[in-house]
GROMACS .gro file of C-alpha atoms in nm:
model
  508
    1UNK     CA    1   5.787  19.860  20.286
    2UNK     CA    2   5.824  19.571  20.040
    3UNK     CA    3   6.190  19.504  19.956
    4UNK     CA    4   6.123  19.500  19.581
    5UNK     CA    5   5.986  19.853  19.609
    6UNK     CA    6   6.284  19.958  19.821
    7UNK     CA    7   6.529  19.826  19.561
    8UNK     CA    8   6.336  20.006  19.287
    9UNK     CA    9   6.366  20.331  19.483
   10UNK     CA   10   6.731  20.275  19.580
   11UNK     CA   11   6.878  20.225  19.231
   12UNK     CA   12   6.753  20.555  19.078
   13UNK     CA   13   6.906  20.741  19.373
   14UNK     CA   14   7.256  20.631  19.263
   15UNK     CA   15   7.433  20.837  18.996
   16UNK     CA   16   7.561  20.653  18.685
   17UNK     CA   17   7.923  20.720  18.789
   18UNK     CA   18   7.866  20.561  19.129
   19UNK     CA   19   7.683  20.269  18.971
   20UNK     CA   20   7.987  20.203  18.751
   21UNK     CA   21   8.216  20.219  19.053
   22UNK     CA   22   7.989  20.003  19.268
   23UNK     CA   23   7.986  19.741  18.994
   24UNK     CA   24   8.365  19.763  18.960
   25UNK     CA   25   8.433  19.723  19.333
   26UNK     CA   26   8.174  19.444  19.366
   27UNK     CA   27   8.329  19.245  19.081
   28UNK     CA   28   8.674  19.252  19.238
   29UNK     CA   29   8.919  19.056  19.025
   30UNK     CA   30   9.110  18.866  19.296
   31UNK     CA   31   8.858  18.698  19.524
   32UNK     CA   32   9.008  18.463  19.785
   33UNK     CA   33   9.032  18.103  19.673
   34UNK     CA   34   8.943  17.829  19.710
   35UNK     CA   35   8.593  17.943  19.800
   36UNK     CA   36   8.286  17.734  19.873
   37UNK     CA   37   8.001  17.775  19.623
   38UNK     CA   38   8.209  17.910  19.335
   39UNK     CA   39   8.075  17.685  19.059
   40UNK     CA   40   7.926  17.978  18.867
   41UNK     CA   41   7.999  18.078  18.510
   42UNK     CA   42   8.323  18.267  18.459
   43UNK     CA   43   8.266  18.587  18.656
   44UNK     CA   44   8.537  18.767  18.456
   45UNK     CA   45   8.345  18.701  18.134
   46UNK     CA   46   8.018  18.817  18.290
   47UNK     CA   47   8.183  19.134  18.421
   48UNK     CA   48   8.328  19.223  18.082
   49UNK     CA   49   8.000  19.148  17.904
   50UNK     CA   50   7.795  19.374  18.133
   51UNK     CA   51   8.044  19.659  18.104
   52UNK     CA   52   8.067  19.615  17.727
   53UNK     CA   53   7.689  19.626  17.674
   54UNK     CA   54   7.658  19.929  17.902
   55UNK     CA   55   7.917  20.116  17.694
   56UNK     CA   56   7.767  20.005  17.363
   57UNK     CA   57   7.404  20.084  17.453
   58UNK     CA   58   7.474  20.394  17.666
   59UNK     CA   59   7.241  20.277  17.942
   60UNK     CA   60   7.278  20.103  18.277
   61UNK     CA   61   6.991  19.856  18.245
   62UNK     CA   62   7.215  19.548  18.263
   63UNK     CA   63   7.419  19.681  18.556
   64UNK     CA   64   7.093  19.769  18.735
   65UNK     CA   65   6.975  19.411  18.687
   66UNK     CA   66   7.308  19.282  18.816
   67UNK     CA   67   7.282  19.495  19.132
   68UNK     CA   68   6.920  19.388  19.185
   69UNK     CA   69   7.026  19.026  19.156
   70UNK     CA   70   7.303  19.079  19.412
   71UNK     CA   71   7.065  19.243  19.657
   72UNK     CA   72   6.812  18.961  19.616
   73UNK     CA   73   7.084  18.700  19.666
   74UNK     CA   74   7.197  18.865  19.986
   75UNK     CA   75   6.837  18.903  20.105
   76UNK     CA   76   6.772  18.529  20.071
   77UNK     CA   77   7.115  18.422  20.194
   78UNK     CA   78   7.140  18.227  20.518
   79UNK     CA   79   7.476  18.263  20.685
   80UNK     CA   80   7.619  17.915  20.745
   81UNK     CA   81   7.836  17.882  21.054
   82UNK     CA   82   8.209  17.810  21.016
   83UNK     CA   83   8.210  17.754  20.639
   84UNK     CA   84   8.325  18.060  20.440
   85UNK     CA   85   8.146  18.082  20.105
   86UNK     CA   86   8.182  18.292  19.793
   87UNK     CA   87   7.864  18.476  19.891
   88UNK     CA   88   8.019  18.569  20.227
   89UNK     CA   89   8.307  18.733  20.046
   90UNK     CA   90   8.080  18.908  19.795
   91UNK     CA   91   7.849  19.034  20.069
   92UNK     CA   92   8.141  19.200  20.253
   93UNK     CA   93   8.275  19.353  19.930
   94UNK     CA   94   7.932  19.484  19.835
   95UNK     CA   95   7.875  19.637  20.178
   96UNK     CA   96   8.218  19.804  20.189
   97UNK     CA   97   8.174  19.944  19.837
   98UNK     CA   98   7.831  20.084  19.924
   99UNK     CA   99   7.973  20.237  20.243
  100UNK     CA  100   8.268  20.391  20.057
  101UNK     CA  101   8.040  20.540  19.789
  102UNK     CA  102   7.778  20.644  20.045
  103UNK     CA  103   7.500  20.443  19.877
  104UNK     CA  104   7.424  20.182  20.143
  105UNK     CA  105   7.075  20.036  20.082
  106UNK     CA  106   6.852  20.104  20.384
  107UNK     CA  107   6.728  19.745  20.363
  108UNK     CA  108   7.075  19.582  20.374
  109UNK     CA  109   7.087  19.335  20.665
  110UNK     CA  110   7.381  19.453  20.874
  111UNK     CA  111   7.334  19.167  21.120
  112UNK     CA  112   7.426  18.927  20.841
  113UNK     CA  113   7.742  19.127  20.779
  114UNK     CA  114   7.832  19.095  21.146
  115UNK     CA  115   7.766  18.719  21.131
  116UNK     CA  116   7.992  18.688  20.825
  117UNK     CA  117   8.265  18.886  20.999
  118UNK     CA  118   8.237  18.641  21.287
  119UNK     CA  119   8.305  18.356  21.042
  120UNK     CA  120   8.618  18.535  20.927
  121UNK     CA  121   8.718  18.566  21.296
  122UNK     CA  122   8.754  18.942  21.262
  123UNK     CA  123   8.847  19.146  21.567
  124UNK     CA  124   8.678  19.476  21.650
  125UNK     CA  125   8.950  19.666  21.462
  126UNK     CA  126   8.907  19.447  21.156
  127UNK     CA  127   8.535  19.523  21.130
  128UNK     CA  128   8.611  19.867  20.987
  129UNK     CA  129   8.459  19.869  20.637
  130UNK     CA  130   8.777  20.019  20.490
  131UNK     CA  131   8.966  19.694  20.548
  132UNK     CA  132   8.728  19.518  20.309
  133UNK     CA  133   8.799  19.753  20.017
  134UNK     CA  134   9.069  19.643  19.775
  135UNK     CA  135   9.347  19.903  19.766
  136UNK     CA  136   9.442  19.818  19.408
  137UNK     CA  137   9.088  19.892  19.288
  138UNK     CA  138   9.092  20.222  19.478
  139UNK     CA  139   9.411  20.326  19.297
  140UNK     CA  140   9.252  20.238  18.963
  141UNK     CA  141   8.944  20.441  19.057
  142UNK     CA  142   9.168  20.745  19.115
  143UNK     CA  143   9.338  20.690  18.780
  144UNK     CA  144   8.996  20.686  18.614
  145UNK     CA  145   8.895  21.007  18.796
  146UNK     CA  146   9.214  21.175  18.666
  147UNK     CA  147   9.124  21.108  18.304
  148UNK     CA  148   8.876  21.291  18.084
  149UNK     CA  149   8.641  21.091  17.861
  150UNK     CA  150   8.874  21.170  17.568
  151UNK     CA  151   9.165  21.015  17.758
  152UNK     CA  152   8.984  20.686  17.816
  153UNK     CA  153   8.873  20.690  17.452
  154UNK     CA  154   9.236  20.725  17.345
  155UNK     CA  155   9.331  20.431  17.568
  156UNK     CA  156   9.058  20.227  17.399
  157UNK     CA  157   9.188  20.316  17.054
  158UNK     CA  158   9.540  20.212  17.156
  159UNK     CA  159   9.410  19.883  17.296
  160UNK     CA  160   9.213  19.807  16.978
  161UNK     CA  161   9.531  19.841  16.773
  162UNK     CA  162   9.691  19.550  16.958
  163UNK     CA  163   9.545  19.277  16.737
  164UNK     CA  164   9.731  18.994  16.909
  165UNK     CA  165   9.576  19.089  17.241
  166UNK     CA  166   9.215  19.139  17.129
  167UNK     CA  167   9.191  18.864  16.866
  168UNK     CA  168   8.881  18.649  16.921
  169UNK     CA  169   8.745  18.852  17.216
  170UNK     CA  170   8.371  18.898  17.154
  171UNK     CA  171   8.323  19.171  17.413
  172UNK     CA  172   8.571  19.391  17.229
  173UNK     CA  173   8.354  19.374  16.918
  174UNK     CA  174   8.040  19.455  17.120
  175UNK     CA  175   8.184  19.794  17.211
  176UNK     CA  176   8.320  19.861  16.862
  177UNK     CA  177   8.613  20.070  16.750
  178UNK     CA  178   8.471  20.419  16.797
  179UNK     CA  179   8.319  20.500  17.137
  180UNK     CA  180   8.144  20.806  17.274
  181UNK     CA  181   8.248  20.807  17.642
  182UNK     CA  182   8.089  21.141  17.723
  183UNK     CA  183   7.749  21.032  17.864
  184UNK     CA  184   7.767  21.027  18.243
  185UNK     CA  185   7.915  20.703  18.373
  186UNK     CA  186   8.020  20.565  18.033
  187UNK     CA  187   8.379  20.683  18.073
  188UNK     CA  188   8.401  20.486  18.398
  189UNK     CA  189   8.248  20.174  18.243
  190UNK     CA  190   8.489  20.183  17.949
  191UNK     CA  191   8.792  20.235  18.174
  192UNK     CA  192   8.685  19.954  18.409
  193UNK     CA  193   8.627  19.728  18.109
  194UNK     CA  194   8.985  19.791  17.993
  195UNK     CA  195   9.115  19.712  18.342
  196UNK     CA  196   8.916  19.390  18.389
  197UNK     CA  197   9.001  19.281  18.032
  198UNK     CA  198   9.376  19.322  18.097
  199UNK     CA  199   9.344  19.139  18.428
  200UNK     CA  200   9.157  18.853  18.264
  201UNK     CA  201   9.428  18.834  17.995
  202UNK     CA  202   9.699  18.814  18.265
  203UNK     CA  203   9.853  19.139  18.145
  204UNK     CA  204   9.815  19.334  18.470
  205UNK     CA  205   9.758  19.266  18.841
  206UNK     CA  206   9.798  19.465  19.161
  207UNK     CA  207  10.180  19.479  19.113
  208UNK     CA  208  10.233  19.447  18.737
  209UNK     CA  209  10.070  19.750  18.574
  210UNK     CA  210  10.314  19.816  18.289
  211UNK     CA  211  10.064  19.726  18.017
  212UNK     CA  212   9.809  19.974  18.155
  213UNK     CA  213  10.077  20.241  18.195
  214UNK     CA  214  10.172  20.200  17.828
  215UNK     CA  215   9.811  20.262  17.722
  216UNK     CA  216   9.794  20.577  17.933
  217UNK     CA  217  10.129  20.696  17.798
  218UNK     CA  218   9.983  20.701  17.445
  219UNK     CA  219   9.720  20.958  17.544
  220UNK     CA  220   9.745  21.322  17.443
  221UNK     CA  221   9.798  21.513  17.766
  222UNK     CA  222   9.618  21.830  17.665
  223UNK     CA  223   9.292  21.651  17.592
  224UNK     CA  224   9.306  21.346  17.820
  225UNK     CA  225   9.377  21.472  18.174
  226UNK     CA  226   9.147  21.658  18.410
  227UNK     CA  227   9.265  21.994  18.538
  228UNK     CA  228   9.567  21.966  18.768
  229UNK     CA  229   9.670  21.619  18.648
  230UNK     CA  230   9.933  21.512  18.397
  231UNK     CA  231  10.013  21.186  18.221
  232UNK     CA  232  10.330  21.151  18.430
  233UNK     CA  233  10.133  21.206  18.751
  234UNK     CA  234   9.878  20.940  18.655
  235UNK     CA  235  10.143  20.685  18.557
  236UNK     CA  236  10.345  20.756  18.873
  237UNK     CA  237  10.038  20.680  19.085
  238UNK     CA  238  10.047  20.325  18.946
  239UNK     CA  239  10.410  20.275  19.047
  240UNK     CA  240  10.341  20.265  19.420
  241UNK     CA  241  10.218  19.965  19.612
  242UNK     CA  242   9.843  20.011  19.663
  243UNK     CA  243   9.791  20.076  20.033
  244UNK     CA  244   9.500  20.317  20.023
  245UNK     CA  245   9.280  20.398  20.322
  246UNK     CA  246   9.284  20.225  20.661
  247UNK     CA  247   9.446  20.000  20.762
  248UNK     CA  248   9.791  20.051  20.611
  249UNK     CA  249   9.852  19.681  20.672
  250UNK     CA  250   9.904  19.411  20.933
  251UNK     CA  251  10.201  19.440  21.169
  252UNK     CA  252  10.349  19.149  21.367
  253UNK     CA  253  10.583  19.237  21.655
  254UNK     CA  254  10.790  18.946  21.791
  255UNK     CA  255  11.027  19.035  22.074
  256UNK     CA  256  11.240  18.821  22.304
  257UNK     CA  257  11.232  18.991  22.644
  258UNK     CA  258  11.437  18.750  22.854
  259UNK     CA  259  11.796  18.873  22.891
  260UNK     CA  260  11.735  19.184  22.681
  261UNK     CA  261  11.722  19.506  22.883
  262UNK     CA  262  11.490  19.764  22.733
  263UNK     CA  263  11.292  19.507  22.535
  264UNK     CA  264  10.958  19.636  22.663
  265UNK     CA  265  11.053  19.981  22.534
  266UNK     CA  266  11.114  19.827  22.192
  267UNK     CA  267  10.764  19.681  22.195
  268UNK     CA  268  10.607  20.010  22.301
  269UNK     CA  269  10.787  20.204  22.027
  270UNK     CA  270  10.704  19.962  21.747
  271UNK     CA  271  10.343  19.942  21.863
  272UNK     CA  272  10.315  20.322  21.872
  273UNK     CA  273  10.459  20.378  21.525
  274UNK     CA  274  10.239  20.099  21.388
  275UNK     CA  275   9.930  20.272  21.527
  276UNK     CA  276  10.045  20.605  21.380
  277UNK     CA  277  10.084  20.439  21.040
  278UNK     CA  278   9.735  20.293  21.065
  279UNK     CA  279   9.837  19.929  21.103
  280UNK     CA  280   9.648  19.662  21.290
  281UNK     CA  281   9.910  19.509  21.516
  282UNK     CA  282   9.966  19.178  21.697
  283UNK     CA  283  10.245  19.125  21.951
  284UNK     CA  284  10.418  18.802  22.051
  285UNK     CA  285  10.643  18.834  22.356
  286UNK     CA  286  10.916  18.574  22.407
  287UNK     CA  287  10.843  18.378  22.088
  288UNK     CA  288  10.949  18.015  22.046
  289UNK     CA  289  10.962  17.809  21.729
  290UNK     CA  290  10.616  17.675  21.816
  291UNK     CA  291  10.491  18.034  21.844
  292UNK     CA  292  10.628  18.116  21.499
  293UNK     CA  293  10.458  17.812  21.344
  294UNK     CA  294  10.126  17.907  21.507
  295UNK     CA  295  10.156  18.264  21.379
  296UNK     CA  296  10.226  18.141  21.025
  297UNK     CA  297   9.921  17.918  21.044
  298UNK     CA  298   9.712  18.212  21.169
  299UNK     CA  299   9.824  18.431  20.877
  300UNK     CA  300   9.690  18.174  20.630
  301UNK     CA  301   9.332  18.247  20.740
  302UNK     CA  302   9.110  18.408  20.473
  303UNK     CA  303   9.067  18.739  20.657
  304UNK     CA  304   9.431  18.831  20.597
  305UNK     CA  305   9.368  18.851  20.223
  306UNK     CA  306   9.190  19.180  20.295
  307UNK     CA  307   9.515  19.339  20.419
  308UNK     CA  308   9.725  19.538  20.172
  309UNK     CA  309  10.068  19.492  20.336
  310UNK     CA  310  10.256  19.293  20.601
  311UNK     CA  311  10.525  19.420  20.841
  312UNK     CA  312  10.721  19.215  21.093
  313UNK     CA  313  10.955  19.334  21.366
  314UNK     CA  314  11.172  19.053  21.509
  315UNK     CA  315  11.390  19.153  21.805
  316UNK     CA  316  11.625  18.912  21.981
  317UNK     CA  317  11.988  18.815  22.037
  318UNK     CA  318  12.161  18.658  21.739
  319UNK     CA  319  12.476  18.573  21.548
  320UNK     CA  320  12.573  18.570  21.181
  321UNK     CA  321  12.320  18.302  21.082
  322UNK     CA  322  12.065  18.258  21.359
  323UNK     CA  323  11.843  18.426  21.617
  324UNK     CA  324  11.797  18.321  21.977
  325UNK     CA  325  11.440  18.247  22.090
  326UNK     CA  326  11.292  18.281  22.438
  327UNK     CA  327  11.353  17.917  22.530
  328UNK     CA  328  11.721  17.935  22.433
  329UNK     CA  329  11.669  17.753  22.105
  330UNK     CA  330  11.786  17.916  21.782
  331UNK     CA  331  11.633  17.948  21.438
  332UNK     CA  332  11.809  18.018  21.113
  333UNK     CA  333  11.746  18.375  21.003
  334UNK     CA  334  11.722  18.263  20.641
  335UNK     CA  335  11.456  18.003  20.729
  336UNK     CA  336  11.249  18.268  20.904
  337UNK     CA  337  11.274  18.515  20.616
  338UNK     CA  338  11.188  18.266  20.342
  339UNK     CA  339  10.895  18.102  20.521
  340UNK     CA  340  10.681  18.415  20.573
  341UNK     CA  341  10.690  18.565  20.220
  342UNK     CA  342  10.550  18.240  20.081
  343UNK     CA  343  10.221  18.284  20.271
  344UNK     CA  344   9.951  18.303  20.005
  345UNK     CA  345   9.739  18.569  20.178
  346UNK     CA  346  10.011  18.830  20.123
  347UNK     CA  347  10.122  18.741  19.771
  348UNK     CA  348  10.164  19.042  19.540
  349UNK     CA  349  10.165  19.267  19.849
  350UNK     CA  350  10.460  19.444  20.014
  351UNK     CA  351  10.616  19.250  20.301
  352UNK     CA  352  10.867  19.431  20.526
  353UNK     CA  353  11.088  19.262  20.786
  354UNK     CA  354  11.284  19.453  21.048
  355UNK     CA  355  11.546  19.209  21.180
  356UNK     CA  356  11.686  19.355  21.501
  357UNK     CA  357  11.965  19.140  21.647
  358UNK     CA  358  12.340  19.105  21.647
  359UNK     CA  359  12.483  18.925  21.345
  360UNK     CA  360  12.822  18.863  21.501
  361UNK     CA  361  13.067  19.021  21.748
  362UNK     CA  362  13.269  19.246  21.518
  363UNK     CA  363  13.248  19.621  21.551
  364UNK     CA  364  13.367  19.920  21.353
  365UNK     CA  365  13.593  20.055  21.628
  366UNK     CA  366  13.705  20.417  21.639
  367UNK     CA  367  14.061  20.450  21.773
  368UNK     CA  368  14.241  20.758  21.891
  369UNK     CA  369  14.239  20.992  22.188
  370UNK     CA  370  13.987  21.223  22.019
  371UNK     CA  371  13.717  20.956  22.054
  372UNK     CA  372  13.770  20.889  22.426
  373UNK     CA  373  13.467  21.012  22.618
  374UNK     CA  374  13.298  21.120  22.295
  375UNK     CA  375  13.032  20.849  22.287
  376UNK     CA  376  12.687  21.007  22.269
  377UNK     CA  377  12.550  20.691  22.425
  378UNK     CA  378  12.800  20.697  22.709
  379UNK     CA  379  12.690  20.478  23.001
  380UNK     CA  380  12.349  20.404  22.858
  381UNK     CA  381  12.451  20.159  22.587
  382UNK     CA  382  12.576  19.805  22.607
  383UNK     CA  383  12.618  19.508  22.376
  384UNK     CA  384  12.287  19.325  22.372
  385UNK     CA  385  12.240  19.225  22.062
  386UNK     CA  386  11.360  20.291  18.894
  387UNK     CA  387  11.479  20.015  18.686
  388UNK     CA  388  11.611  20.197  18.374
  389UNK     CA  389  11.463  20.040  18.062
  390UNK     CA  390  11.719  19.946  17.795
  391UNK     CA  391  11.581  20.124  17.493
  392UNK     CA  392  11.802  19.916  17.263
  393UNK     CA  393  11.593  19.605  17.331
  394UNK     CA  394  11.245  19.540  17.196
  395UNK     CA  395  11.081  19.336  17.473
  396UNK     CA  396  10.754  19.211  17.325
  397UNK     CA  397  10.448  19.096  17.519
  398UNK     CA  398  10.517  18.744  17.397
  399UNK     CA  399  10.822  18.714  17.624
  400UNK     CA  400  10.653  18.865  17.929
  401UNK     CA  401  10.468  18.674  18.202
  402UNK     CA  402  10.311  18.791  18.527
  403UNK     CA  403  10.152  18.460  18.630
  404UNK     CA  404  10.448  18.303  18.812
  405UNK     CA  405  10.619  18.494  19.091
  406UNK     CA  406  10.922  18.408  19.304
  407UNK     CA  407  10.810  18.391  19.671
  408UNK     CA  408  11.061  18.655  19.786
  409UNK     CA  409  10.934  18.915  19.539
  410UNK     CA  410  10.765  19.220  19.694
  411UNK     CA  411  10.967  19.162  20.014
  412UNK     CA  412  11.204  19.400  20.188
  413UNK     CA  413  11.432  19.287  20.472
  414UNK     CA  414  11.582  19.561  20.689
  415UNK     CA  415  11.875  19.458  20.913
  416UNK     CA  416  11.977  19.653  21.221
  417UNK     CA  417  12.342  19.578  21.149
  418UNK     CA  418  12.568  19.433  20.881
  419UNK     CA  419  12.684  19.071  20.872
  420UNK     CA  420  12.916  18.957  21.155
  421UNK     CA  421  12.868  19.282  21.348
  422UNK     CA  422  12.703  19.398  21.669
  423UNK     CA  423  12.365  19.562  21.702
  424UNK     CA  424  12.379  19.814  21.985
  425UNK     CA  425  12.107  19.885  22.235
  426UNK     CA  426  12.045  20.079  22.557
  427UNK     CA  427  11.993  19.945  22.906
  428UNK     CA  428  11.662  20.125  22.946
  429UNK     CA  429  11.546  20.199  22.591
  430UNK     CA  430  11.634  19.882  22.403
  431UNK     CA  431  11.758  19.875  22.044
  432UNK     CA  432  11.902  20.203  21.916
  433UNK     CA  433  11.801  20.097  21.566
  434UNK     CA  434  11.436  20.048  21.669
  435UNK     CA  435  11.435  20.386  21.845
  436UNK     CA  436  11.571  20.578  21.545
  437UNK     CA  437  11.355  20.387  21.294
  438UNK     CA  438  11.036  20.469  21.485
  439UNK     CA  439  11.136  20.835  21.527
  440UNK     CA  440  11.210  20.881  21.157
  441UNK     CA  441  10.893  20.705  21.041
  442UNK     CA  442  10.685  20.917  21.279
  443UNK     CA  443  10.851  21.238  21.156
  444UNK     CA  444  10.792  21.151  20.791
  445UNK     CA  445  10.421  21.073  20.809
  446UNK     CA  446  10.235  21.326  20.590
  447UNK     CA  447  10.548  21.405  20.387
  448UNK     CA  448  10.484  21.148  20.116
  449UNK     CA  449  10.816  20.970  20.175
  450UNK     CA  450  10.876  20.613  20.070
  451UNK     CA  451  10.993  20.344  20.311
  452UNK     CA  452  11.326  20.306  20.130
  453UNK     CA  453  11.391  20.682  20.154
  454UNK     CA  454  11.340  20.661  20.528
  455UNK     CA  455  11.564  20.354  20.558
  456UNK     CA  456  11.839  20.542  20.373
  457UNK     CA  457  11.798  20.835  20.614
  458UNK     CA  458  11.803  20.586  20.902
  459UNK     CA  459  12.133  20.444  20.774
  460UNK     CA  460  12.285  20.792  20.779
  461UNK     CA  461  12.138  20.880  21.118
  462UNK     CA  462  12.240  20.556  21.292
  463UNK     CA  463  12.595  20.566  21.154
  464UNK     CA  464  12.651  20.910  21.306
  465UNK     CA  465  12.589  20.782  21.660
  466UNK     CA  466  12.893  20.690  21.870
  467UNK     CA  467  12.828  20.383  22.082
  468UNK     CA  468  13.040  20.234  22.356
  469UNK     CA  469  13.077  19.879  22.485
  470UNK     CA  470  13.016  19.816  22.852
  471UNK     CA  471  13.303  19.573  22.898
  472UNK     CA  472  13.638  19.669  23.047
  473UNK     CA  473  13.776  19.772  22.708
  474UNK     CA  474  13.512  20.048  22.671
  475UNK     CA  475  13.544  20.044  22.292
  476UNK     CA  476  13.375  20.326  22.101
  477UNK     CA  477  13.221  20.200  21.777
  478UNK     CA  478  12.970  20.275  21.505
  479UNK     CA  479  12.681  20.066  21.379
  480UNK     CA  480  12.582  20.031  21.013
  481UNK     CA  481  12.236  19.911  20.909
  482UNK     CA  482  12.121  19.808  20.563
  483UNK     CA  483  11.834  19.648  20.375
  484UNK     CA  484  11.778  19.398  20.094
  485UNK     CA  485  11.487  19.480  19.867
  486UNK     CA  486  11.290  19.263  19.627
  487UNK     CA  487  11.028  19.536  19.580
  488UNK     CA  488  10.873  19.587  19.238
  489UNK     CA  489  10.694  19.906  19.333
  490UNK     CA  490  10.752  20.191  19.578
  491UNK     CA  491  10.596  20.165  19.925
  492UNK     CA  492  10.492  20.506  20.053
  493UNK     CA  493  10.401  20.586  20.410
  494UNK     CA  494  10.045  20.713  20.452
  495UNK     CA  495   9.987  21.086  20.438
  496UNK     CA  496   9.785  21.090  20.760
  497UNK     CA  497   9.778  20.911  21.091
  498UNK     CA  498   9.489  20.673  21.047
  499UNK     CA  499   9.246  20.649  21.339
  500UNK     CA  500   9.012  20.357  21.383
  501UNK     CA  501   8.662  20.467  21.283
  502UNK     CA  502   8.407  20.281  21.492
  503UNK     CA  503   8.124  20.473  21.329
  504UNK     CA  504   8.195  20.301  20.998
  505UNK     CA  505   8.194  19.949  21.136
  506UNK     CA  506   7.914  19.699  21.107
  507UNK     CA  507   7.721  19.637  21.431
  508UNK     CA  508   7.858  19.372  21.659
   0.00000   0.00000   0.00000
């Protein structure tokens, strides 16, 4: 069948609501850069114009033409080896959005998708279409679904009242002040216009959503929320890091095995909990400084921009300032922690570091006859290693900025012990901290707990365990863990154990 005819038949089969969502996902606001072949007109302006005219005219003619143009572009596109282009990125986004919405065109060339994935050097696990969806856009879709047309209309009215924000914006005037969002799909188009407008104006991004939350807060709950939802529920959903669907993120496990009994058990445990959480995981055994530099270079590749979070487990011997590598060389802990968060592919995304090593030789010793022989670890352990807003201040938009971000923001560093103290581990099972952390994370999947809640529980759990040195003094001691957080949102564990879905992947 002629492709033009197929396109003509495909578009009417898509509901207006799905067309609005397909357009929204396809015009993702944060495409990787720099990209080859990106000399087009401002895509943000085009996106807003198409959404504005759809809302004003109450028809999807312009969005239909946009989707036809995309399909034709992909049909004529020749995949160039090695060089990643803007079209490559758009093709993957379009395919994943169609797959997610269950509107994949029967004429879409899946072999081209596979060829593009090859250019991104994607592994079999990374070819799952869910990786290609932007988690932040999925959260915004759910917010839109939680609002009635009247709720989005009230958001629009509140936005129109901010004259400093909308002054001189032609697309605002195209829509007009009063909008009827009730025709099918118009509510979605108006909401997505508001979102893309705020993103273009540098008022919101995947982390900073305060300006959008303030618009939602001005809605009347009784008329603006769908059944079962509240304004507080909708706003709360924006206060978590967006890590929707599979994978939960990318996990890097770096473990020094030499001279560390039980190290292989540490690797197995961290790998297992990472799989349960739905992470795609890479392991580096016996890392050296050269290994670390190679890993950092690898993480700069474009494919990692598709991930929604980054987790690193680093397990080795150490002292107060440094960690011992496999070749006996040491690296400064501070250097390690400050070099990874600055990687551009994970900016504005949660980055979690589990630093498992001694930070000195001190120990919180327990003295007295009542503690002799009371160690739960007995012979098995040895020494191996909501910001409250100040309502008195009127913080105007003029003194706010979301464009410049300190590299350590959105980073959490979890230490297995406090400064200058030991980090206990078992002869056969490795780090006690790693063991308890993996157990607690596994137990809390499906309970909607945040990572920091689990780390607080871990601190309590670990500090209850009596450990004993294996030297002649046989000192019974306790270990205290802690974390430093630069998070700006809450990171929740996924509600389900995410399997890899081969059936949703593009053909190899």
